[in-house]
mmCIF file of C-alpha atoms and ligand atoms in Angstrom:
data_model
loop_
_atom_site.group_PDB
_atom_site.id
_atom_site.type_symbol
_atom_site.label_atom_id
_atom_site.label_comp_id
_atom_site.label_asym_id
_atom_site.label_seq_id
_atom_site.Cartn_x
_atom_site.Cartn_y
_atom_site.Cartn_z
ATOM 1 C CA UNK Z 1 0.000 0.000 0.000
ATOM 2 C CA UNK Z 2 2.816 2.374 0.988
ATOM 3 C CA UNK Z 3 4.646 1.702 -2.274
ATOM 4 C CA UNK Z 4 1.470 2.248 -4.256
ATOM 5 C CA UNK Z 5 0.955 5.604 -2.534
ATOM 6 C CA UNK Z 6 4.544 6.575 -3.283
ATOM 7 C CA UNK Z 7 4.087 5.730 -6.947
ATOM 8 C CA UNK Z 8 0.855 7.730 -7.133
ATOM 9 C CA UNK Z 9 2.476 10.725 -5.401
ATOM 10 C CA UNK Z 10 5.490 10.594 -7.753
ATOM 11 C CA UNK Z 11 3.100 10.358 -10.669
ATOM 12 C CA UNK Z 12 1.110 13.440 -9.549
ATOM 13 C CA UNK Z 13 4.306 15.415 -8.889
ATOM 14 C CA UNK Z 14 5.811 14.658 -12.281
ATOM 15 C CA UNK Z 15 2.740 16.332 -13.779
ATOM 16 C CA UNK Z 16 2.560 19.107 -11.205
ATOM 17 C CA UNK Z 17 6.100 20.239 -12.043
ATOM 18 C CA UNK Z 18 5.294 21.093 -15.609
ATOM 19 C CA UNK Z 19 2.603 23.553 -16.425
ATOM 20 C CA UNK Z 20 0.985 22.422 -19.658
ATOM 21 C CA UNK Z 21 0.381 25.433 -21.898
ATOM 22 C CA UNK Z 22 -1.298 23.360 -24.614
ATOM 23 C CA UNK Z 23 0.338 25.563 -27.229
ATOM 24 C CA UNK Z 24 -1.194 25.446 -30.679
ATOM 25 C CA UNK Z 25 0.361 27.197 -33.666
ATOM 26 C CA UNK Z 26 -2.246 28.725 -35.964
ATOM 27 C CA UNK Z 27 -1.256 28.827 -39.629
ATOM 28 C CA UNK Z 28 -1.521 32.228 -41.331
ATOM 29 C CA UNK Z 29 -0.009 31.173 -44.640
ATOM 30 C CA UNK Z 30 2.524 28.641 -45.920
ATOM 31 C CA UNK Z 31 5.374 29.733 -43.630
ATOM 32 C CA UNK Z 32 3.845 32.038 -41.056
ATOM 33 C CA UNK Z 33 2.139 31.103 -37.812
ATOM 34 C CA UNK Z 34 0.935 32.693 -34.628
ATOM 35 C CA UNK Z 35 0.064 31.404 -31.166
ATOM 36 C CA UNK Z 36 -3.001 33.012 -29.657
ATOM 37 C CA UNK Z 37 -2.715 34.121 -26.025
ATOM 38 C CA UNK Z 38 -5.734 34.019 -23.759
ATOM 39 C CA UNK Z 39 -7.664 37.274 -23.287
ATOM 40 C CA UNK Z 40 -7.223 37.164 -19.536
ATOM 41 C CA UNK Z 41 -5.066 38.674 -16.806
ATOM 42 C CA UNK Z 42 -2.055 36.683 -15.493
ATOM 43 C CA UNK Z 43 -3.170 33.764 -13.322
ATOM 44 C CA UNK Z 44 -2.001 30.435 -11.936
ATOM 45 C CA UNK Z 45 -4.596 28.782 -14.188
ATOM 46 C CA UNK Z 46 -3.283 30.271 -17.459
ATOM 47 C CA UNK Z 47 0.423 30.249 -16.525
ATOM 48 C CA UNK Z 48 0.751 33.756 -17.954
ATOM 49 C CA UNK Z 49 -0.247 32.654 -21.453
ATOM 50 C CA UNK Z 50 -1.913 35.984 -22.286
ATOM 51 C CA UNK Z 51 0.105 37.435 -25.184
ATOM 52 C CA UNK Z 52 0.413 36.334 -28.784
ATOM 53 C CA UNK Z 53 3.675 35.022 -30.185
ATOM 54 C CA UNK Z 54 4.401 34.435 -33.866
ATOM 55 C CA UNK Z 55 6.999 32.819 -36.100
ATOM 56 C CA UNK Z 56 8.143 32.819 -39.699
ATOM 57 C CA UNK Z 57 9.860 29.819 -41.290
ATOM 58 C CA UNK Z 58 12.472 30.924 -43.825
ATOM 59 C CA UNK Z 59 14.651 28.788 -46.131
ATOM 60 C CA UNK Z 60 17.183 27.943 -43.429
ATOM 61 C CA UNK Z 61 15.840 29.152 -40.138
ATOM 62 C CA UNK Z 62 12.974 30.280 -37.968
ATOM 63 C CA UNK Z 63 12.311 33.879 -36.926
ATOM 64 C CA UNK Z 64 10.359 34.199 -33.686
ATOM 65 C CA UNK Z 65 8.427 37.281 -32.627
ATOM 66 C CA UNK Z 66 8.188 37.509 -28.802
ATOM 67 C CA UNK Z 67 8.794 34.648 -26.381
ATOM 68 C CA UNK Z 68 5.902 34.686 -23.870
ATOM 69 C CA UNK Z 69 5.663 35.045 -20.094
ATOM 70 C CA UNK Z 70 7.943 32.232 -18.925
ATOM 71 C CA UNK Z 71 10.753 29.913 -19.928
ATOM 72 C CA UNK Z 72 8.321 26.988 -19.547
ATOM 73 C CA UNK Z 73 6.039 28.607 -22.151
ATOM 74 C CA UNK Z 74 8.979 29.236 -24.487
ATOM 75 C CA UNK Z 75 10.210 25.621 -24.205
ATOM 76 C CA UNK Z 76 6.767 24.338 -25.120
ATOM 77 C CA UNK Z 77 6.584 26.851 -27.960
ATOM 78 C CA UNK Z 78 9.900 25.467 -29.200
ATOM 79 C CA UNK Z 79 8.491 21.917 -29.094
ATOM 80 C CA UNK Z 80 5.465 23.078 -31.049
ATOM 81 C CA UNK Z 81 7.700 24.699 -33.695
ATOM 82 C CA UNK Z 82 9.756 21.467 -33.831
ATOM 83 C CA UNK Z 83 6.605 19.592 -34.853
ATOM 84 C CA UNK Z 84 6.364 21.834 -37.913
ATOM 85 C CA UNK Z 85 10.023 22.288 -38.867
ATOM 86 C CA UNK Z 86 13.528 21.134 -37.874
ATOM 87 C CA UNK Z 87 15.121 24.417 -38.913
ATOM 88 C CA UNK Z 88 16.924 26.227 -36.085
ATOM 89 C CA UNK Z 89 15.278 29.179 -34.313
ATOM 90 C CA UNK Z 90 18.059 31.636 -35.104
ATOM 91 C CA UNK Z 91 16.414 35.036 -34.777
ATOM 92 C CA UNK Z 92 14.109 36.479 -32.139
ATOM 93 C CA UNK Z 93 12.460 39.852 -31.720
ATOM 94 C CA UNK Z 94 11.372 41.338 -28.388
ATOM 95 C CA UNK Z 95 8.781 43.866 -29.534
ATOM 96 C CA UNK Z 96 8.774 45.791 -26.235
ATOM 97 C CA UNK Z 97 9.758 45.465 -22.576
ATOM 98 C CA UNK Z 98 6.537 44.003 -21.111
ATOM 99 C CA UNK Z 99 7.213 40.688 -19.335
ATOM 100 C CA UNK Z 100 4.507 38.714 -21.175
ATOM 101 C CA UNK Z 101 6.537 39.319 -24.361
ATOM 102 C CA UNK Z 102 10.131 38.510 -23.411
ATOM 103 C CA UNK Z 103 10.420 36.331 -20.285
ATOM 104 C CA UNK Z 104 10.774 33.224 -22.460
ATOM 105 C CA UNK Z 105 14.082 34.476 -23.951
ATOM 106 C CA UNK Z 106 16.225 32.205 -21.773
ATOM 107 C CA UNK Z 107 14.949 29.134 -23.625
ATOM 108 C CA UNK Z 108 16.767 30.369 -26.743
ATOM 109 C CA UNK Z 109 20.360 30.708 -25.619
ATOM 110 C CA UNK Z 110 21.926 30.398 -29.086
ATOM 111 C CA UNK Z 111 19.614 32.788 -30.903
ATOM 112 C CA UNK Z 112 20.211 36.362 -31.944
ATOM 113 C CA UNK Z 113 17.691 38.278 -29.830
ATOM 114 C CA UNK Z 114 16.845 41.697 -31.234
ATOM 115 C CA UNK Z 115 15.450 44.632 -29.271
ATOM 116 C CA UNK Z 116 15.737 48.402 -29.310
ATOM 117 C CA UNK Z 117 18.188 50.052 -26.958
ATOM 118 C CA UNK Z 118 15.341 51.215 -24.675
ATOM 119 C CA UNK Z 119 13.805 47.732 -24.444
ATOM 120 C CA UNK Z 120 17.209 46.115 -23.903
ATOM 121 C CA UNK Z 121 18.060 48.500 -21.069
ATOM 122 C CA UNK Z 122 14.700 48.004 -19.370
ATOM 123 C CA UNK Z 123 15.058 44.210 -19.517
ATOM 124 C CA UNK Z 124 18.617 44.472 -18.158
ATOM 125 C CA UNK Z 125 17.601 46.778 -15.285
ATOM 126 C CA UNK Z 126 14.223 45.313 -14.343
ATOM 127 C CA UNK Z 127 14.312 41.711 -15.568
ATOM 128 C CA UNK Z 128 14.743 40.185 -12.088
ATOM 129 C CA UNK Z 129 11.880 42.290 -10.738
ATOM 130 C CA UNK Z 130 9.620 41.176 -13.592
ATOM 131 C CA UNK Z 131 10.406 37.547 -12.737
ATOM 132 C CA UNK Z 132 9.595 37.910 -9.041
ATOM 133 C CA UNK Z 133 6.321 39.642 -9.938
ATOM 134 C CA UNK Z 134 5.552 36.846 -12.388
ATOM 135 C CA UNK Z 135 6.210 34.180 -9.727
ATOM 136 C CA UNK Z 136 3.617 35.928 -7.533
ATOM 137 C CA UNK Z 137 1.108 36.058 -10.364
ATOM 138 C CA UNK Z 138 1.448 32.661 -12.042
ATOM 139 C CA UNK Z 139 3.273 30.539 -9.447
ATOM 140 C CA UNK Z 140 5.099 27.367 -10.439
ATOM 141 C CA UNK Z 141 4.889 28.009 -14.197
ATOM 142 C CA UNK Z 142 7.450 30.794 -13.655
ATOM 143 C CA UNK Z 143 9.890 28.887 -11.398
ATOM 144 C CA UNK Z 144 12.401 28.010 -14.151
ATOM 145 C CA UNK Z 145 12.371 31.502 -15.653
ATOM 146 C CA UNK Z 146 15.658 33.406 -15.814
ATOM 147 C CA UNK Z 147 16.569 36.718 -17.410
ATOM 148 C CA UNK Z 148 18.110 36.687 -20.849
ATOM 149 C CA UNK Z 149 18.864 40.198 -22.057
ATOM 150 C CA UNK Z 150 18.553 40.754 -25.833
ATOM 151 C CA UNK Z 151 21.993 40.468 -27.457
ATOM 152 C CA UNK Z 152 21.406 42.311 -30.732
ATOM 153 C CA UNK Z 153 20.632 45.976 -31.007
ATOM 154 C CA UNK Z 154 17.724 46.747 -33.290
ATOM 155 C CA UNK Z 155 18.206 49.995 -35.182
ATOM 156 C CA UNK Z 156 17.968 49.270 -38.912
ATOM 157 C CA UNK Z 157 14.790 49.956 -40.852
ATOM 158 C CA UNK Z 158 15.285 46.832 -42.897
ATOM 159 C CA UNK Z 159 16.803 43.536 -41.782
ATOM 160 C CA UNK Z 160 17.895 40.649 -43.938
ATOM 161 C CA UNK Z 161 18.027 37.476 -41.877
ATOM 162 C CA UNK Z 162 19.275 34.435 -43.773
ATOM 163 C CA UNK Z 163 18.226 36.208 -46.961
ATOM 164 C CA UNK Z 164 14.747 36.898 -45.626
ATOM 165 C CA UNK Z 165 13.815 40.572 -45.652
ATOM 166 C CA UNK Z 166 11.785 42.266 -42.922
ATOM 167 C CA UNK Z 167 10.874 45.917 -42.502
ATOM 168 C CA UNK Z 168 11.016 47.387 -39.009
ATOM 169 C CA UNK Z 169 9.004 50.340 -37.737
ATOM 170 C CA UNK Z 170 10.112 52.113 -34.569
ATOM 171 C CA UNK Z 171 7.048 53.519 -32.868
ATOM 172 C CA UNK Z 172 5.922 54.365 -29.348
ATOM 173 C CA UNK Z 173 2.784 54.970 -27.352
ATOM 174 C CA UNK Z 174 2.001 51.617 -25.746
ATOM 175 C CA UNK Z 175 5.477 51.891 -24.227
ATOM 176 C CA UNK Z 176 8.351 54.273 -24.955
ATOM 177 C CA UNK Z 177 9.576 51.837 -27.620
ATOM 178 C CA UNK Z 178 7.243 49.576 -29.605
ATOM 179 C CA UNK Z 179 8.542 47.641 -32.592
ATOM 180 C CA UNK Z 180 6.324 46.676 -35.514
ATOM 181 C CA UNK Z 181 7.577 44.085 -37.987
ATOM 182 C CA UNK Z 182 6.314 44.112 -41.543
ATOM 183 C CA UNK Z 183 6.813 41.138 -43.842
ATOM 184 C CA UNK Z 184 6.390 42.609 -47.312
ATOM 185 C CA UNK Z 185 6.514 39.219 -49.003
ATOM 186 C CA UNK Z 186 3.508 37.784 -47.183
ATOM 187 C CA UNK Z 187 1.901 41.159 -46.395
ATOM 188 C CA UNK Z 188 1.662 40.242 -42.735
ATOM 189 C CA UNK Z 189 2.223 42.958 -40.159
ATOM 190 C CA UNK Z 190 3.208 41.982 -36.617
ATOM 191 C CA UNK Z 191 1.822 44.973 -34.733
ATOM 192 C CA UNK Z 192 2.942 44.073 -31.181
ATOM 193 C CA UNK Z 193 0.924 45.658 -28.352
ATOM 194 C CA UNK Z 194 0.045 48.698 -30.423
ATOM 195 C CA UNK Z 195 -2.982 46.586 -31.359
ATOM 196 C CA UNK Z 196 -5.402 44.850 -29.004
ATOM 197 C CA UNK Z 197 -8.086 43.201 -31.122
ATOM 198 C CA UNK Z 198 -11.481 43.479 -29.371
ATOM 199 C CA UNK Z 199 -9.561 43.206 -26.106
ATOM 200 C CA UNK Z 200 -9.391 46.233 -23.796
ATOM 201 C CA UNK Z 201 -6.096 48.109 -24.144
ATOM 202 C CA UNK Z 202 -3.453 47.830 -21.413
ATOM 203 C CA UNK Z 203 -1.909 51.215 -20.608
ATOM 204 C CA UNK Z 204 0.533 50.916 -17.656
ATOM 205 C CA UNK Z 205 3.331 52.665 -19.604
ATOM 206 C CA UNK Z 206 1.241 54.373 -22.256
ATOM 207 C CA UNK Z 207 1.242 57.822 -23.761
ATOM 208 C CA UNK Z 208 -2.203 57.998 -25.377
ATOM 209 C CA UNK Z 209 -1.384 60.769 -27.877
ATOM 210 C CA UNK Z 210 1.798 59.038 -29.086
ATOM 211 C CA UNK Z 211 -0.107 55.758 -29.355
ATOM 212 C CA UNK Z 212 -2.740 57.382 -31.608
ATOM 213 C CA UNK Z 213 0.051 58.800 -33.817
ATOM 214 C CA UNK Z 214 1.660 55.339 -34.050
ATOM 215 C CA UNK Z 215 -1.650 53.823 -35.130
ATOM 216 C CA UNK Z 216 -2.070 56.471 -37.840
ATOM 217 C CA UNK Z 217 1.306 55.337 -39.195
ATOM 218 C CA UNK Z 218 0.284 51.686 -38.983
ATOM 219 C CA UNK Z 219 -2.718 52.514 -41.166
ATOM 220 C CA UNK Z 220 -0.428 53.479 -44.049
ATOM 221 C CA UNK Z 221 0.994 49.934 -44.314
ATOM 222 C CA UNK Z 222 -0.344 47.759 -47.089
ATOM 223 C CA UNK Z 223 -1.091 44.535 -45.199
ATOM 224 C CA UNK Z 224 -3.393 41.570 -45.634
ATOM 225 C CA UNK Z 225 -3.079 40.130 -42.151
ATOM 226 C CA UNK Z 226 -2.420 41.968 -38.909
ATOM 227 C CA UNK Z 227 -1.162 40.013 -35.914
ATOM 228 C CA UNK Z 228 -2.166 41.861 -32.733
ATOM 229 C CA UNK Z 229 -0.229 41.643 -29.477
ATOM 230 C CA UNK Z 230 -3.431 40.556 -27.734
ATOM 231 C CA UNK Z 231 -6.615 39.254 -29.320
ATOM 232 C CA UNK Z 232 -7.121 37.409 -32.582
ATOM 233 C CA UNK Z 233 -5.545 38.262 -35.948
ATOM 234 C CA UNK Z 234 -7.346 40.735 -38.131
ATOM 235 C CA UNK Z 235 -7.720 40.910 -41.898
ATOM 236 C CA UNK Z 236 -8.527 44.596 -42.330
ATOM 237 C CA UNK Z 237 -7.729 48.088 -41.104
ATOM 238 C CA UNK Z 238 -10.917 48.430 -39.082
ATOM 239 C CA UNK Z 239 -9.082 47.069 -36.041
ATOM 240 C CA UNK Z 240 -6.710 50.060 -36.135
ATOM 241 C CA UNK Z 241 -9.632 52.519 -36.133
ATOM 242 C CA UNK Z 242 -11.223 50.643 -33.245
ATOM 243 C CA UNK Z 243 -8.011 51.049 -31.217
ATOM 244 C CA UNK Z 244 -7.844 54.761 -32.107
ATOM 245 C CA UNK Z 245 -11.470 55.148 -30.984
ATOM 246 C CA UNK Z 246 -10.660 53.442 -27.667
ATOM 247 C CA UNK Z 247 -7.642 55.697 -27.032
ATOM 248 C CA UNK Z 248 -9.498 58.879 -27.996
ATOM 249 C CA UNK Z 249 -12.381 57.913 -25.713
ATOM 250 C CA UNK Z 250 -10.012 57.207 -22.824
ATOM 251 C CA UNK Z 251 -8.219 60.527 -23.428
ATOM 252 C CA UNK Z 252 -11.416 62.615 -23.600
ATOM 253 C CA UNK Z 253 -12.872 60.851 -20.560
ATOM 254 C CA UNK Z 254 -9.782 61.765 -18.530
ATOM 255 C CA UNK Z 255 -9.653 65.345 -19.837
ATOM 256 C CA UNK Z 256 -13.345 65.978 -19.174
ATOM 257 C CA UNK Z 257 -13.057 64.465 -15.715
ATOM 258 C CA UNK Z 258 -10.293 66.939 -14.835
ATOM 259 C CA UNK Z 259 -12.434 69.846 -16.105
ATOM 260 C CA UNK Z 260 -15.468 68.632 -14.211
ATOM 261 C CA UNK Z 261 -13.433 67.857 -11.088
ATOM 262 C CA UNK Z 262 -14.572 64.241 -10.912
ATOM 263 C CA UNK Z 263 -12.830 61.600 -8.843
ATOM 264 C CA UNK Z 264 -11.886 58.184 -10.258
ATOM 265 C CA UNK Z 265 -14.997 56.519 -8.800
ATOM 266 C CA UNK Z 266 -17.254 59.049 -10.526
ATOM 267 C CA UNK Z 267 -15.476 58.450 -13.864
ATOM 268 C CA UNK Z 268 -15.903 54.695 -13.583
ATOM 269 C CA UNK Z 269 -19.595 55.016 -12.728
ATOM 270 C CA UNK Z 270 -20.275 56.739 -16.069
ATOM 271 C CA UNK Z 271 -21.957 54.929 -18.942
ATOM 272 C CA UNK Z 272 -19.255 53.925 -21.461
ATOM 273 C CA UNK Z 273 -19.821 53.211 -25.185
ATOM 274 C CA UNK Z 274 -21.453 49.848 -25.796
ATOM 275 C CA UNK Z 275 -18.849 48.783 -28.409
ATOM 276 C CA UNK Z 276 -16.051 49.235 -25.856
ATOM 277 C CA UNK Z 277 -17.936 47.460 -23.092
ATOM 278 C CA UNK Z 278 -18.106 44.427 -25.365
ATOM 279 C CA UNK Z 279 -14.303 44.158 -25.474
ATOM 280 C CA UNK Z 280 -12.853 41.363 -23.382
ATOM 281 C CA UNK Z 281 -11.491 42.601 -20.025
ATOM 282 C CA UNK Z 282 -13.053 46.064 -20.482
ATOM 283 C CA UNK Z 283 -14.073 46.559 -16.882
ATOM 284 C CA UNK Z 284 -10.697 45.619 -15.368
ATOM 285 C CA UNK Z 285 -8.466 47.331 -17.936
ATOM 286 C CA UNK Z 286 -10.497 50.539 -18.175
ATOM 287 C CA UNK Z 287 -10.460 50.855 -14.405
ATOM 288 C CA UNK Z 288 -6.706 50.216 -14.349
ATOM 289 C CA UNK Z 289 -6.160 52.853 -17.068
ATOM 290 C CA UNK Z 290 -8.198 55.496 -15.238
ATOM 291 C CA UNK Z 291 -6.436 54.862 -11.924
ATOM 292 C CA UNK Z 292 -2.961 54.915 -13.559
ATOM 293 C CA UNK Z 293 -3.453 57.843 -15.903
ATOM 294 C CA UNK Z 294 -5.722 60.218 -13.978
ATOM 295 C CA UNK Z 295 -3.000 61.728 -11.754
ATOM 296 C CA UNK Z 296 -0.968 62.622 -14.887
ATOM 297 C CA UNK Z 297 -3.963 64.379 -16.438
ATOM 298 C CA UNK Z 298 -4.673 66.240 -13.202
ATOM 299 C CA UNK Z 299 -1.117 67.583 -13.163
ATOM 300 C CA UNK Z 300 -1.100 68.772 -16.766
HETATM 301 ZN ZN1 ZN P 401 2.594 45.387 -23.670
#
């Protein structure tokens, strides 16, 4: 009986040690895929799987865009890619410094990891802090996560990686440095967190006016498919206008509240547009945005 119990316990623990992300790569075209992150906040149940990642298979290698919230996620992403191709994952982009987009870096020790100087510095200075926060939020799924600072500075407007050409746009607004990757060949644009598709926008480091300007630029790109940072892929430019509408509404709400002398509770009690209320996570994110941004608007 004792032995049986020991076997059962060992069995349970071998499963308990590995969080199963159930990663599924969704095909966008012959060589391009994305992995859809849940439209939720970080939790022990989702293991931090809340942001989209994407990859492009070129002639000799794989280019990965963002690495997820943990090394465990990134390892399982790697396994998923292995099921599709044996080509090495040689190139990685960290689109910005938010932990749900880069904490998987450590699983790719041999890759060239690109990021802007700002993003690189933030990861270098705050990486450990992001990990300890992540352990609090998602628990055991984050235990094996270590910091891996990007090793390649991103500053060119065009990159040729193993003869595969990508255009890079340096924008800001969601953070102080947001990178958008445009694949002219497939007409896919990887918009990073400048786009939240039908998912309420996260604004902890946002400048709303800069973000609107960035989205106006994004509108000038001739794309067929847009991969958002959060939410499903989109096949037209309507998603950009929806994000602009959200940001303009948030901005005017904050500005009017200052003029009317409202407090945050009074702002949140107001009736908000129906189309925004239908976004996933609207209540939580809108509240978070108002609480974070209101003091800045009051001091302007
Ligand atoms: Zn972000």
